[in-house]
């Protein structure tokens, strides 16, 4: 898989790479953005679509949150918790 990346974030705690790119869809005539989670060998694990026209991203590994900045320089917090991750018991 080869995709143009717009921003990159590394999760050293889990060995993931997060790549922000276009999803291939258009929302209101603008390209939708997505964040791809890749493993340490750059194999696709999961994808997260964004509801904002993001251009830049910072990944906070301990919180599993991507901070994305839209075209008007507003920050948006996007949780990137895996749907398949185990949740702690009571």
PDB file of C-alpha atoms in Angstrom:
ATOM      1  CA  UNK A   1       0.000   0.000   0.000  1.00  0.00           C
ATOM      2  CA  UNK A   2       1.383   3.389  -0.965  1.00  0.00           C
ATOM      3  CA  UNK A   3      -0.438   6.531   0.171  1.00  0.00           C
ATOM      4  CA  UNK A   4       0.687  10.150   0.315  1.00  0.00           C
ATOM      5  CA  UNK A   5       1.058  11.171   3.932  1.00  0.00           C
ATOM      6  CA  UNK A   6       0.161  14.609   5.216  1.00  0.00           C
ATOM      7  CA  UNK A   7       1.322  14.089   8.807  1.00  0.00           C
ATOM      8  CA  UNK A   8       2.937  11.319  10.816  1.00  0.00           C
ATOM      9  CA  UNK A   9       2.839  10.373  14.498  1.00  0.00           C
ATOM     10  CA  UNK A  10       4.730   7.562  16.223  1.00  0.00           C
ATOM     11  CA  UNK A  11       3.519   5.624  19.269  1.00  0.00           C
ATOM     12  CA  UNK A  12       6.707   4.325  20.919  1.00  0.00           C
ATOM     13  CA  UNK A  13       4.691   2.685  23.724  1.00  0.00           C
ATOM     14  CA  UNK A  14       2.876   0.304  21.377  1.00  0.00           C
ATOM     15  CA  UNK A  15       5.101   0.344  18.277  1.00  0.00           C
ATOM     16  CA  UNK A  16       2.496   1.983  16.027  1.00  0.00           C
ATOM     17  CA  UNK A  17       2.840   4.601  13.327  1.00  0.00           C
ATOM     18  CA  UNK A  18      -0.113   6.931  12.639  1.00  0.00           C
ATOM     19  CA  UNK A  19      -0.298   8.420   9.164  1.00  0.00           C
ATOM     20  CA  UNK A  20      -2.787  11.146   8.234  1.00  0.00           C
ATOM     21  CA  UNK A  21      -3.854  11.025   4.591  1.00  0.00           C
ATOM     22  CA  UNK A  22      -6.920  11.422   2.388  1.00  0.00           C
ATOM     23  CA  UNK A  23      -9.626   8.778   2.724  1.00  0.00           C
ATOM     24  CA  UNK A  24     -10.647   8.950  -0.938  1.00  0.00           C
ATOM     25  CA  UNK A  25     -14.091  10.395  -0.166  1.00  0.00           C
ATOM     26  CA  UNK A  26     -15.315  13.959  -0.617  1.00  0.00           C
ATOM     27  CA  UNK A  27     -17.269  15.762   2.123  1.00  0.00           C
ATOM     28  CA  UNK A  28     -18.930  18.999   0.964  1.00  0.00           C
ATOM     29  CA  UNK A  29     -16.590  18.990  -2.044  1.00  0.00           C
ATOM     30  CA  UNK A  30     -13.444  18.682   0.111  1.00  0.00           C
ATOM     31  CA  UNK A  31     -11.269  15.595   0.539  1.00  0.00           C
ATOM     32  CA  UNK A  32     -12.036  13.691   3.727  1.00  0.00           C
ATOM     33  CA  UNK A  33      -9.025  12.941   5.925  1.00  0.00           C
ATOM     34  CA  UNK A  34      -8.232   9.670   7.643  1.00  0.00           C
ATOM     35  CA  UNK A  35      -5.613   8.495  10.105  1.00  0.00           C
ATOM     36  CA  UNK A  36      -4.157   5.060   9.393  1.00  0.00           C
ATOM     37  CA  UNK A  37      -2.654   2.977  12.192  1.00  0.00           C
ATOM     38  CA  UNK A  38       0.301   0.922  10.950  1.00  0.00           C
ATOM     39  CA  UNK A  39       2.452  -1.591  12.779  1.00  0.00           C
ATOM     40  CA  UNK A  40       6.237  -1.386  13.092  1.00  0.00           C
ATOM     41  CA  UNK A  41       6.571  -2.997   9.626  1.00  0.00           C
ATOM     42  CA  UNK A  42       4.150  -0.411   8.136  1.00  0.00           C
ATOM     43  CA  UNK A  43       1.319  -2.913   7.697  1.00  0.00           C
ATOM     44  CA  UNK A  44      -2.221  -1.526   7.962  1.00  0.00           C
ATOM     45  CA  UNK A  45      -3.988  -2.233  11.266  1.00  0.00           C
ATOM     46  CA  UNK A  46      -6.883   0.246  11.528  1.00  0.00           C
ATOM     47  CA  UNK A  47      -8.274   3.396   9.995  1.00  0.00           C
ATOM     48  CA  UNK A  48     -10.031   6.376  11.571  1.00  0.00           C
ATOM     49  CA  UNK A  49     -11.896   8.945   9.465  1.00  0.00           C
ATOM     50  CA  UNK A  50     -11.920  12.600  10.511  1.00  0.00           C
ATOM     51  CA  UNK A  51     -14.898  14.948  10.437  1.00  0.00           C
ATOM     52  CA  UNK A  52     -12.730  18.062  10.026  1.00  0.00           C
ATOM     53  CA  UNK A  53     -10.573  19.306   7.115  1.00  0.00           C
ATOM     54  CA  UNK A  54      -7.324  18.617   8.972  1.00  0.00           C
ATOM     55  CA  UNK A  55      -3.959  19.624   7.593  1.00  0.00           C
ATOM     56  CA  UNK A  56      -1.612  18.953  10.501  1.00  0.00           C
ATOM     57  CA  UNK A  57      -1.469  16.406  13.302  1.00  0.00           C
ATOM     58  CA  UNK A  58       0.327  15.715  16.573  1.00  0.00           C
ATOM     59  CA  UNK A  59      -0.095  12.309  18.231  1.00  0.00           C
ATOM     60  CA  UNK A  60      -0.119  12.012  22.050  1.00  0.00           C
ATOM     61  CA  UNK A  61       0.816   8.373  22.684  1.00  0.00           C
ATOM     62  CA  UNK A  62       0.024   8.152  26.410  1.00  0.00           C
ATOM     63  CA  UNK A  63      -3.490   9.474  25.831  1.00  0.00           C
ATOM     64  CA  UNK A  64      -4.013   7.775  22.435  1.00  0.00           C
ATOM     65  CA  UNK A  65      -5.246  11.070  21.000  1.00  0.00           C
ATOM     66  CA  UNK A  66      -4.396  12.812  17.751  1.00  0.00           C
ATOM     67  CA  UNK A  67      -4.565  16.594  17.908  1.00  0.00           C
ATOM     68  CA  UNK A  68      -5.396  17.781  14.419  1.00  0.00           C
ATOM     69  CA  UNK A  69      -5.369  21.344  13.159  1.00  0.00           C
ATOM     70  CA  UNK A  70      -7.942  22.320  10.564  1.00  0.00           C
ATOM     71  CA  UNK A  71      -7.702  24.788   7.679  1.00  0.00           C
ATOM     72  CA  UNK A  72      -8.691  27.655  10.004  1.00  0.00           C
ATOM     73  CA  UNK A  73      -6.004  26.805  12.620  1.00  0.00           C
ATOM     74  CA  UNK A  74      -8.473  25.309  15.114  1.00  0.00           C
ATOM     75  CA  UNK A  75      -7.425  22.311  17.215  1.00  0.00           C
ATOM     76  CA  UNK A  76      -9.541  19.157  17.440  1.00  0.00           C
ATOM     77  CA  UNK A  77      -8.870  16.192  19.764  1.00  0.00           C
ATOM     78  CA  UNK A  78      -9.482  12.857  18.027  1.00  0.00           C
ATOM     79  CA  UNK A  79      -9.342   9.729  20.229  1.00  0.00           C
ATOM     80  CA  UNK A  80      -7.656   6.831  18.411  1.00  0.00           C
ATOM     81  CA  UNK A  81      -8.498   4.005  20.776  1.00  0.00           C
ATOM     82  CA  UNK A  82      -8.815   0.677  19.071  1.00  0.00           C
ATOM     83  CA  UNK A  83     -12.260  -0.856  18.821  1.00  0.00           C
ATOM     84  CA  UNK A  84     -10.621  -4.255  19.360  1.00  0.00           C
ATOM     85  CA  UNK A  85      -8.460  -3.276  22.345  1.00  0.00           C
ATOM     86  CA  UNK A  86      -9.117  -5.030  25.611  1.00  0.00           C
ATOM     87  CA  UNK A  87     -10.824  -2.890  28.226  1.00  0.00           C
ATOM     88  CA  UNK A  88      -9.885  -3.175  31.896  1.00  0.00           C
ATOM     89  CA  UNK A  89     -12.299  -5.138  34.061  1.00  0.00           C
ATOM     90  CA  UNK A  90     -13.941  -3.895  37.294  1.00  0.00           C
TER      91      UNK A  90
END
